[in-house]
GROMACS .gro file of C-alpha atoms in nm:
model
  187
    1ARG     CA    1  -4.565  -0.771   0.100
    2GLY     CA    2  -4.862  -0.970  -0.033
    3LYS     CA    3  -4.890  -0.792  -0.361
    4ASP     CA    4  -5.101  -0.982  -0.601
    5GLY     CA    5  -5.128  -1.309  -0.347
    6ARG     CA    6  -4.732  -1.311  -0.368
    7VAL     CA    7  -4.460  -1.250  -0.091
    8GLN     CA    8  -4.096  -1.193  -0.140
    9LEU     CA    9  -3.921  -1.496   0.074
   10SER     CA   10  -3.565  -1.456   0.175
   11ILE     CA   11  -3.390  -1.788   0.309
   12ARG     CA   12  -3.042  -1.774   0.464
   13ARG     CA   13  -2.897  -2.097   0.567
   14VAL     CA   14  -2.526  -2.097   0.749
   15ALA     CA   15  -2.338  -2.390   0.800
   16PRO     CA   16  -1.940  -2.436   0.858
   17GLY     CA   17  -1.772  -2.269   0.557
   18MET     CA   18  -2.053  -2.184   0.381
   19SER     CA   19  -2.340  -1.938   0.361
   20TRP     CA   20  -2.661  -1.966   0.133
   21THR     CA   21  -2.919  -1.667   0.066
   22SER     CA   22  -3.188  -1.708  -0.154
   23THR     CA   23  -3.468  -1.448  -0.253
   24PHE     CA   24  -3.777  -1.505  -0.455
   25PRO     CA   25  -4.118  -1.443  -0.515
   26ILE     CA   26  -4.364  -1.694  -0.424
   27ASP     CA   27  -4.760  -1.736  -0.399
   28VAL     CA   28  -4.895  -1.719  -0.048
   29SER     CA   29  -5.107  -2.015  -0.143
   30GLU     CA   30  -4.784  -2.221  -0.119
   31LEU     CA   31  -4.729  -2.124   0.224
   32THR     CA   32  -4.907  -2.415   0.425
   33GLY     CA   33  -5.073  -2.246   0.720
   34PHE     CA   34  -4.956  -1.887   0.635
   35ASP     CA   35  -5.239  -1.650   0.795
   36ILE     CA   36  -5.253  -1.345   0.528
   37ARG     CA   37  -5.322  -1.114   0.801
   38ALA     CA   38  -4.980  -1.110   0.944
   39LEU     CA   39  -4.899  -0.919   0.641
   40THR     CA   40  -5.094  -0.627   0.755
   41ALA     CA   41  -5.080  -0.693   1.161
   42GLU     CA   42  -4.883  -0.451   1.358
   43ARG     CA   43  -4.700  -0.745   1.531
   44ALA     CA   44  -4.827  -1.123   1.454
   45PRO     CA   45  -4.659  -1.456   1.541
   46VAL     CA   46  -4.653  -1.715   1.214
   47ASP     CA   47  -4.589  -2.072   1.198
   48PHE     CA   48  -4.633  -2.203   0.815
   49GLU     CA   49  -4.445  -2.451   0.590
   50LEU     CA   50  -4.309  -2.462   0.235
   51ARG     CA   51  -4.363  -2.785   0.112
   52ARG     CA   52  -4.166  -2.927  -0.165
   53GLU     CA   53  -4.138  -3.283  -0.326
   54ALA     CA   54  -3.775  -3.288  -0.188
   55GLY     CA   55  -3.854  -3.162   0.151
   56VAL     CA   56  -4.024  -2.940   0.384
   57PHE     CA   57  -3.927  -2.608   0.506
   58HIS     CA   58  -4.100  -2.518   0.848
   59PHE     CA   59  -4.080  -2.134   0.935
   60GLN     CA   60  -4.148  -1.983   1.270
   61GLY     CA   61  -4.115  -1.606   1.371
   62THR     CA   62  -4.280  -1.272   1.383
   63PHE     CA   63  -4.409  -1.016   1.151
   64GLU     CA   64  -4.438  -0.670   1.219
   65ASN     CA   65  -4.550  -0.408   0.996
   66GLY     CA   66  -4.523  -0.631   0.661
   67GLN     CA   67  -4.191  -0.764   0.733
   68GLY     CA   68  -4.152  -1.101   0.881
   69HIS     CA   69  -3.831  -1.282   1.041
   70GLY     CA   70  -3.746  -1.590   1.230
   71PRO     CA   71  -3.569  -1.932   1.199
   72PHE     CA   72  -3.674  -2.240   0.966
   73ALA     CA   73  -3.596  -2.584   0.974
   74PHE     CA   74  -3.557  -2.824   0.662
   75THR     CA   75  -3.672  -3.167   0.667
   76PRO     CA   76  -3.563  -3.375   0.340
   77SER     CA   77  -3.807  -3.611   0.197
   78ARG     CA   78  -3.676  -3.958   0.203
   79GLU     CA   79  -3.882  -4.074  -0.082
   80PHE     CA   80  -3.732  -3.798  -0.311
   81ILE     CA   81  -3.406  -3.904  -0.206
   82ALA     CA   82  -3.462  -4.278  -0.281
   83SER     CA   83  -3.625  -4.175  -0.616
   84VAL     CA   84  -3.332  -3.983  -0.753
   85GLU     CA   85  -3.094  -4.265  -0.663
   86ARG     CA   86  -3.331  -4.512  -0.808
   87GLU     CA   87  -3.290  -4.281  -1.134
   88GLY     CA   88  -2.928  -4.344  -1.128
   89LEU     CA   89  -2.845  -3.965  -1.060
   90GLY     CA   90  -2.608  -4.029  -0.796
   91ASP     CA   91  -2.631  -4.004  -0.400
   92LEU     CA   92  -2.725  -3.671  -0.264
   93ASP     CA   93  -2.583  -3.503   0.009
   94GLU     CA   94  -2.772  -3.268   0.235
   95ASN     CA   95  -2.705  -2.972   0.016
   96ASP     CA   96  -2.836  -3.126  -0.273
   97VAL     CA   97  -3.166  -3.216  -0.131
   98TYR     CA   98  -3.192  -2.859  -0.001
   99GLY     CA   99  -3.087  -2.712  -0.310
  100CYS     CA  100  -3.357  -2.922  -0.478
  101ALA     CA  101  -3.645  -2.824  -0.241
  102LEU     CA  102  -3.525  -2.460  -0.266
  103ASN     CA  103  -3.556  -2.444  -0.636
  104ASP     CA  104  -3.852  -2.691  -0.676
  105VAL     CA  105  -3.665  -2.976  -0.872
  106THR     CA  106  -3.904  -3.247  -0.886
  107ILE     CA  107  -3.894  -3.610  -0.991
  108GLU     CA  108  -4.142  -3.512  -1.288
  109PHE     CA  109  -3.879  -3.246  -1.398
  110LEU     CA  110  -3.593  -3.486  -1.391
  111HIS     CA  111  -3.805  -3.751  -1.605
  112GLY     CA  112  -3.950  -3.452  -1.828
  113LEU     CA  113  -3.563  -3.369  -1.897
  114ARG     CA  114  -3.498  -3.714  -1.988
  115GLN     CA  115  -3.786  -3.735  -2.210
  116LEU     CA  116  -3.678  -3.397  -2.401
  117GLY     CA  117  -3.337  -3.568  -2.497
  118TYR     CA  118  -3.129  -3.442  -2.197
  119GLY     CA  119  -3.038  -3.802  -2.050
  120LYS     CA  120  -2.931  -3.813  -1.694
  121VAL     CA  121  -2.896  -3.431  -1.602
  122SER     CA  122  -2.715  -3.370  -1.317
  123ILE     CA  123  -2.873  -3.257  -0.998
  124SER     CA  124  -2.668  -2.926  -0.988
  125ASP     CA  125  -2.780  -2.887  -1.389
  126ALA     CA  126  -3.145  -2.949  -1.286
  127GLN     CA  127  -3.134  -2.684  -1.008
  128ARG     CA  128  -2.944  -2.424  -1.223
  129LEU     CA  129  -3.205  -2.469  -1.489
  130ARG     CA  130  -3.498  -2.399  -1.220
  131ILE     CA  131  -3.292  -2.129  -1.041
  132HIS     CA  132  -3.312  -1.950  -1.399
  133GLY     CA  133  -3.694  -2.013  -1.413
  134ILE     CA  134  -3.642  -2.271  -1.703
  135GLY     CA  135  -3.926  -2.554  -1.652
  136LEU     CA  136  -4.022  -2.813  -1.929
  137ASP     CA  137  -4.274  -2.601  -2.089
  138GLY     CA  138  -4.002  -2.341  -2.143
  139ILE     CA  139  -3.781  -2.596  -2.304
  140ARG     CA  140  -4.064  -2.720  -2.528
  141ALA     CA  141  -4.112  -2.363  -2.621
  142TYR     CA  142  -3.764  -2.306  -2.716
  143HIS     CA  143  -3.734  -2.630  -2.908
  144ALA     CA  144  -4.083  -2.515  -3.116
  145ALA     CA  145  -3.929  -2.177  -3.174
  146GLY     CA  146  -3.650  -2.341  -3.365
  147LEU     CA  147  -3.375  -2.338  -3.178
  148GLY     CA  148  -3.318  -2.724  -3.197
  149GLU     CA  149  -3.214  -2.874  -2.844
  150PRO     CA  150  -3.010  -2.642  -2.680
  151THR     CA  151  -2.789  -2.752  -2.394
  152VAL     CA  152  -2.825  -2.688  -2.053
  153ASP     CA  153  -2.554  -2.415  -2.024
  154GLU     CA  154  -2.734  -2.258  -2.331
  155LEU     CA  155  -3.074  -2.272  -2.195
  156THR     CA  156  -2.925  -2.118  -1.892
  157ARG     CA  157  -2.754  -1.831  -2.066
  158LEU     CA  158  -3.080  -1.771  -2.298
  159SER     CA  159  -3.273  -1.706  -1.972
  160ILE     CA  160  -2.990  -1.477  -1.827
  161HIS     CA  161  -3.009  -1.283  -2.137
  162GLY     CA  162  -3.372  -1.243  -2.138
  163VAL     CA  163  -3.394  -1.431  -2.456
  164THR     CA  164  -3.744  -1.604  -2.480
  165PRO     CA  165  -3.907  -1.821  -2.703
  166GLN     CA  166  -4.118  -1.567  -2.820
  167ARG     CA  167  -3.803  -1.347  -2.903
  168VAL     CA  168  -3.657  -1.622  -3.114
  169ARG     CA  169  -3.974  -1.700  -3.310
  170ASP     CA  170  -4.011  -1.297  -3.344
  171LEU     CA  171  -3.655  -1.290  -3.522
  172ARG     CA  172  -3.741  -1.586  -3.719
  173ALA     CA  173  -4.043  -1.406  -3.883
  174LEU     CA  174  -3.814  -1.112  -3.940
  175GLY     CA  175  -3.615  -1.362  -4.155
  176TYR     CA  176  -3.337  -1.439  -3.909
  177THR     CA  177  -3.389  -1.816  -3.923
  178ASP     CA  178  -3.039  -1.957  -3.917
  179LEU     CA  179  -2.936  -1.786  -3.564
  180ASP     CA  180  -2.764  -2.010  -3.302
  181VAL     CA  181  -2.766  -1.952  -2.953
  182ASP     CA  182  -2.475  -1.759  -2.922
  183GLN     CA  183  -2.605  -1.512  -3.195
  184HIS     CA  184  -2.959  -1.491  -3.018
  185VAL     CA  185  -2.764  -1.387  -2.656
  186ARG     CA  186  -2.531  -1.156  -2.832
  187MET     CA  187  -2.793  -0.986  -3.010
   0.00000   0.00000   0.00000
């Protein structure tokens, strides 16, 4: 839709035995080669890319009255795959690399998790954090708010249930200083 420089991007991938659909808002500025005028055109061809460290999504299609559709292709990054394997996080299959690109899992994110005390987080756990909008700054904010070092599962639950670091700080300011993650989620 192009509101506030953002569009809603939906990607559907079908392979034997599986079907993935991901829909998320994204800044138009992240779409290399996208002509913003296509959003208001009656009909306009488009050809653009979403470049991520793990790979590149190439989109082609047509926009009609603010709605776009068409096929895409994904090209995995050999450098990303080699870096992840050097980190000792295992061999990535095509779905792992696709998921990392889709959810913007980067080598910096993986390194940051290790620096924050999360050791060698699995690729699926890293993707899960990113799916729920949890980045390194968010994890640091939970730590600073007084939650210690929540596990990946706990961070995910906090995010799903809308428990922000600010909410933790606000409750601590009201005297609720000994709440654990489960208590925050239940509240």
